[in-house]
CSV table of C-alpha atoms and ligand atoms in Angstrom, one decimal:
chain,number,residue,atom,x,y,z
A,1,UNK,CA,104.6,125.9,48.6
A,2,UNK,CA,104.8,129.5,47.6
A,3,UNK,CA,101.7,131.6,48.5
A,4,UNK,CA,99.9,128.6,50.0
A,5,UNK,CA,98.7,128.4,53.6
A,6,UNK,CA,97.2,125.1,54.8
A,7,UNK,CA,95.1,125.8,57.8
A,8,UNK,CA,95.6,122.7,59.8
A,9,UNK,CA,93.7,122.7,63.1
A,10,UNK,CA,92.2,119.8,65.1
A,11,UNK,CA,88.7,121.2,64.9
A,12,UNK,CA,89.0,121.8,61.1
A,13,UNK,CA,90.4,118.2,60.6
A,14,UNK,CA,87.4,116.8,62.5
A,15,UNK,CA,85.0,118.9,60.4
A,16,UNK,CA,86.6,118.0,57.1
A,17,UNK,CA,86.2,114.3,58.0
A,18,UNK,CA,82.4,114.9,58.6
A,19,UNK,CA,82.2,116.6,55.1
A,20,UNK,CA,84.1,113.7,53.5
A,21,UNK,CA,81.8,111.1,54.9
A,22,UNK,CA,79.2,110.1,52.2
A,23,UNK,CA,76.7,109.3,54.9
A,24,UNK,CA,76.6,112.9,56.1
A,25,UNK,CA,73.2,114.3,55.3
A,26,UNK,CA,72.8,117.6,53.4
A,27,UNK,CA,71.7,119.6,56.4
A,28,UNK,CA,74.7,118.6,58.4
A,29,UNK,CA,77.0,119.2,55.4
A,30,UNK,CA,75.7,122.8,55.3
A,31,UNK,CA,76.2,123.4,59.0
A,32,UNK,CA,79.7,122.0,59.1
A,33,UNK,CA,80.8,123.8,55.9
A,34,UNK,CA,79.7,127.1,57.4
A,35,UNK,CA,81.5,126.2,60.7
A,36,UNK,CA,84.8,125.4,59.0
A,37,UNK,CA,84.5,128.7,57.0
A,38,UNK,CA,84.2,130.6,60.3
A,39,UNK,CA,87.3,128.9,61.7
A,40,UNK,CA,89.3,129.5,58.5
A,41,UNK,CA,88.4,133.1,58.5
A,42,UNK,CA,90.5,133.6,61.7
A,43,UNK,CA,93.7,132.5,59.8
A,44,UNK,CA,92.8,134.2,56.6
A,45,UNK,CA,92.4,137.6,58.4
A,46,UNK,CA,95.2,137.3,60.9
A,47,UNK,CA,97.5,139.9,59.2
A,48,UNK,CA,94.7,142.4,58.4
A,49,UNK,CA,95.8,146.0,59.0
A,50,UNK,CA,94.0,147.8,61.7
A,51,UNK,CA,93.2,151.5,62.4
A,52,UNK,CA,93.5,152.7,66.0
A,53,UNK,CA,90.8,155.1,67.4
A,54,UNK,CA,89.9,156.5,70.7
A,55,UNK,CA,86.8,155.3,72.6
A,56,UNK,CA,85.3,155.7,76.0
A,57,UNK,CA,84.6,152.7,78.2
A,58,UNK,CA,82.2,153.1,81.1
A,59,UNK,CA,85.4,153.7,83.2
A,60,UNK,CA,87.8,155.8,81.0
A,61,UNK,CA,89.1,156.6,77.6
A,62,UNK,CA,91.1,153.9,75.8
A,63,UNK,CA,92.2,152.7,72.4
A,64,UNK,CA,90.0,150.8,70.1
A,65,UNK,CA,90.8,149.1,66.7
A,66,UNK,CA,88.9,148.7,63.5
A,67,UNK,CA,89.8,146.9,60.2
A,68,UNK,CA,91.6,149.3,57.8
A,69,UNK,CA,90.5,147.7,54.6
A,70,UNK,CA,87.0,147.4,53.2
A,71,UNK,CA,86.4,143.6,52.7
A,72,UNK,CA,84.4,142.1,49.9
A,73,UNK,CA,83.6,138.4,50.1
A,74,UNK,CA,83.0,136.8,46.7
A,75,UNK,CA,81.5,133.2,46.8
A,76,UNK,CA,81.7,131.2,43.5
A,77,UNK,CA,78.2,130.0,43.0
A,78,UNK,CA,76.9,127.6,44.0
A,79,UNK,CA,79.1,125.8,46.4
A,80,UNK,CA,80.9,129.0,47.7
A,81,UNK,CA,77.5,130.1,49.1
A,82,UNK,CA,77.9,127.5,51.8
A,83,UNK,CA,80.9,129.4,53.2
A,84,UNK,CA,79.5,132.9,53.2
A,85,UNK,CA,77.7,132.9,56.5
A,86,UNK,CA,80.7,131.5,58.3
A,87,UNK,CA,82.8,134.4,57.0
A,88,UNK,CA,80.1,137.0,57.7
A,89,UNK,CA,79.7,135.9,61.3
A,90,UNK,CA,83.2,137.2,62.0
A,91,UNK,CA,83.4,139.9,59.3
A,92,UNK,CA,79.9,141.4,59.5
A,93,UNK,CA,81.2,144.7,58.0
A,94,UNK,CA,82.1,142.9,54.7
A,95,UNK,CA,80.1,143.3,51.5
A,96,UNK,CA,79.3,140.3,49.3
A,97,UNK,CA,79.7,140.0,45.5
A,98,UNK,CA,78.8,136.9,43.6
A,99,UNK,CA,80.2,135.1,40.6
A,100,UNK,CA,78.4,132.2,39.0
A,101,UNK,CA,80.5,129.6,37.3
A,102,UNK,CA,79.9,125.9,36.6
A,103,UNK,CA,82.2,123.4,35.1
A,104,UNK,CA,81.1,122.0,31.8
A,105,UNK,CA,80.9,118.3,32.6
A,106,UNK,CA,82.5,117.2,29.3
A,107,UNK,CA,85.2,119.8,28.8
A,108,UNK,CA,85.7,120.6,32.5
A,109,UNK,CA,86.0,124.2,31.4
A,110,UNK,CA,84.3,126.9,33.6
A,111,UNK,CA,81.2,128.6,32.1
A,112,UNK,CA,80.2,131.9,33.7
A,113,UNK,CA,76.5,132.7,34.0
A,114,UNK,CA,76.2,135.5,36.6
A,115,UNK,CA,78.1,138.2,38.4
A,116,UNK,CA,77.3,141.1,40.7
A,117,UNK,CA,79.9,143.0,42.7
A,118,UNK,CA,79.9,146.0,45.0
A,119,UNK,CA,81.3,149.2,43.4
A,120,UNK,CA,84.1,149.3,46.0
A,121,UNK,CA,85.9,146.2,44.5
A,122,UNK,CA,88.9,148.2,43.3
A,123,UNK,CA,89.9,149.5,46.7
A,124,UNK,CA,88.8,146.5,48.8
A,125,UNK,CA,90.5,143.4,50.0
A,126,UNK,CA,88.6,140.6,48.2
A,127,UNK,CA,88.2,137.1,49.6
A,128,UNK,CA,87.2,134.7,46.8
A,129,UNK,CA,85.6,131.6,48.4
A,130,UNK,CA,84.9,128.2,46.9
A,131,UNK,CA,85.2,124.9,48.8
A,132,UNK,CA,86.8,123.0,45.9
A,133,UNK,CA,90.0,123.8,44.0
A,134,UNK,CA,90.1,120.8,41.6
A,135,UNK,CA,91.5,121.4,38.1
A,136,UNK,CA,91.8,125.1,39.0
A,137,UNK,CA,89.8,126.2,36.0
A,138,UNK,CA,87.0,127.8,38.0
A,139,UNK,CA,89.4,129.6,40.3
A,140,UNK,CA,91.6,130.8,37.5
A,141,UNK,CA,88.5,132.2,35.6
A,142,UNK,CA,87.0,133.8,38.7
A,143,UNK,CA,90.3,135.5,39.6
A,144,UNK,CA,90.6,136.8,36.0
A,145,UNK,CA,87.0,138.0,36.2
A,146,UNK,CA,87.7,139.9,39.4
A,147,UNK,CA,90.9,141.5,38.1
A,148,UNK,CA,89.0,142.6,34.9
A,149,UNK,CA,86.7,144.4,37.3
A,150,UNK,CA,89.7,146.2,38.9
A,151,UNK,CA,90.1,144.0,42.0
A,152,UNK,CA,93.7,144.3,43.0
A,153,UNK,CA,94.1,142.7,46.4
A,154,UNK,CA,92.6,139.2,46.4
A,155,UNK,CA,93.0,136.1,48.5
A,156,UNK,CA,91.6,132.7,47.4
A,157,UNK,CA,90.0,130.6,50.2
A,158,UNK,CA,89.1,127.0,49.5
A,159,UNK,CA,88.5,124.0,51.6
A,160,UNK,CA,89.9,121.1,49.7
A,161,UNK,CA,92.7,121.8,47.2
A,162,UNK,CA,94.3,119.5,44.6
A,163,UNK,CA,98.0,119.8,43.7
A,164,UNK,CA,97.2,120.6,40.0
A,165,UNK,CA,94.6,123.2,41.0
A,166,UNK,CA,97.1,124.9,43.2
A,167,UNK,CA,99.7,124.9,40.4
A,168,UNK,CA,97.3,126.5,37.9
A,169,UNK,CA,96.4,129.3,40.3
A,170,UNK,CA,100.1,129.9,41.2
A,171,UNK,CA,101.0,130.0,37.5
A,172,UNK,CA,98.3,132.3,36.3
A,173,UNK,CA,97.7,134.4,39.5
A,174,UNK,CA,101.1,134.4,41.4
A,175,UNK,CA,100.0,137.5,43.3
A,176,UNK,CA,97.0,135.7,44.9
A,177,UNK,CA,97.6,133.9,48.2
A,178,UNK,CA,95.8,130.6,48.5
A,179,UNK,CA,94.3,129.4,51.8
A,180,UNK,CA,92.9,125.9,52.2
A,181,UNK,CA,92.2,123.4,55.0
A,182,UNK,CA,93.7,120.4,53.2
A,183,UNK,CA,95.6,119.4,50.1
A,184,UNK,CA,94.3,116.1,48.7
A,185,UNK,CA,96.1,113.4,46.7
A,186,UNK,CA,94.9,114.4,43.2
A,187,UNK,CA,92.1,114.2,40.7
A,188,UNK,CA,90.2,111.3,39.2
A,189,UNK,CA,89.5,110.9,35.4
A,190,UNK,CA,86.3,113.1,35.8
A,191,UNK,CA,88.3,115.9,37.4
A,192,UNK,CA,87.0,115.2,40.9
A,193,UNK,CA,89.3,115.6,43.9
A,194,UNK,CA,90.3,112.3,45.6
A,195,UNK,CA,89.7,111.4,48.3
A,196,UNK,CA,87.8,114.7,48.3
A,197,UNK,CA,84.2,115.0,49.4
A,198,UNK,CA,82.3,114.6,46.2
A,199,UNK,CA,80.3,117.4,44.5
A,200,UNK,CA,80.3,120.2,47.1
A,201,UNK,CA,77.4,122.2,45.4
A,202,UNK,CA,75.2,119.1,45.1
A,203,UNK,CA,75.9,118.0,48.7
A,204,UNK,CA,75.2,121.6,50.0
A,205,UNK,CA,71.9,121.9,48.2
A,206,UNK,CA,70.7,118.3,48.0
A,207,UNK,CA,70.9,118.1,44.2
A,208,UNK,CA,73.0,114.9,44.0
B,1,LIG,C1,82.6,123.1,41.8
B,1,LIG,C2,83.3,123.9,42.8
B,1,LIG,C3,84.2,124.8,42.0
B,1,LIG,C4,84.6,123.9,40.8
B,1,LIG,C5,86.0,123.4,41.1
B,1,LIG,O1,81.6,123.8,41.2
B,1,LIG,O2,82.5,124.6,43.7
B,1,LIG,O3,83.6,126.0,41.6
B,1,LIG,O4,83.7,122.8,40.8
B,1,LIG,O5,86.4,122.7,40.0
B,1,LIG,P1,87.6,123.1,39.0
B,1,LIG,O6,88.7,123.5,40.0
B,1,LIG,O7,87.9,121.9,38.3
B,1,LIG,O8,87.1,124.2,38.1
B,1,LIG,P2,80.6,123.2,40.1
B,1,LIG,O9,81.1,123.4,38.7
B,1,LIG,O10,80.4,121.7,40.5
B,1,LIG,O11,79.3,124.0,40.2
B,1,LIG,P3,78.2,124.1,41.4
B,1,LIG,O12,78.9,124.7,42.6
B,1,LIG,O13,77.2,124.9,40.9
B,1,LIG,O14,77.8,122.6,41.7
B,2,LIG,N1,83.8,120.2,42.1
B,2,LIG,C1,83.4,119.6,43.3
B,2,LIG,O1,82.4,120.0,43.9
B,2,LIG,N2,84.1,118.5,43.7
B,2,LIG,C2,85.2,118.1,43.2
B,2,LIG,O2,85.8,117.1,43.6
B,2,LIG,C3,85.7,118.7,42.0
B,2,LIG,C4,85.0,119.8,41.5
């Protein structure tokens, strides 16, 4: 599918299975979610531009490389928070913005309640992170939110995506590449991904 990268790796498949298992306790869910995020970060960043510079090893002068773009990681609260540490472990130079959205349980429409972004949003490469892309309403709204704040270069990183969620993002934000670990069968009548892993925010924070 256009603009969609499914990051399929044995270690990620193993970890997604742990997250799917309803017997997995909250503390393990958090650990594994963060670990998967770190592994996904390698693929999401693998075409990042680099700047060459000169450095001195203890032996002689040689070339070094640093990332060209400023990176801003934006988790969608709450569940996206569970992926931040995994990304920051490999992108320690990144700044972190936050966008707070929840899905109204009746209408399934996203409601925004918080946002705070670094001033550098307009000239940064922005990674919007949220484990679940279900109806796509939250991702669509979060991407619009970021664009209204002048973000121009955005990638969406989720863990489990549904075909309708992917379609919505591709339709409304065709410029935004989507990365996920797995595309599931679909949605149930409550808008939950099936087979999915349940409510990612509740399982991360023990509020189920
Ligand atoms: C979850 C998830 C996404 C959203 C996905 O958040 O983290 O943000 O649902 O669903 P959608 O694609 O149908 O919009 P939720 O609303 O449960 O809030 P929470 O993270 O605070 O629990
Ligand atoms: N939000 C979740 O956390 N899980 C789903 O399956 C759908 C939306």
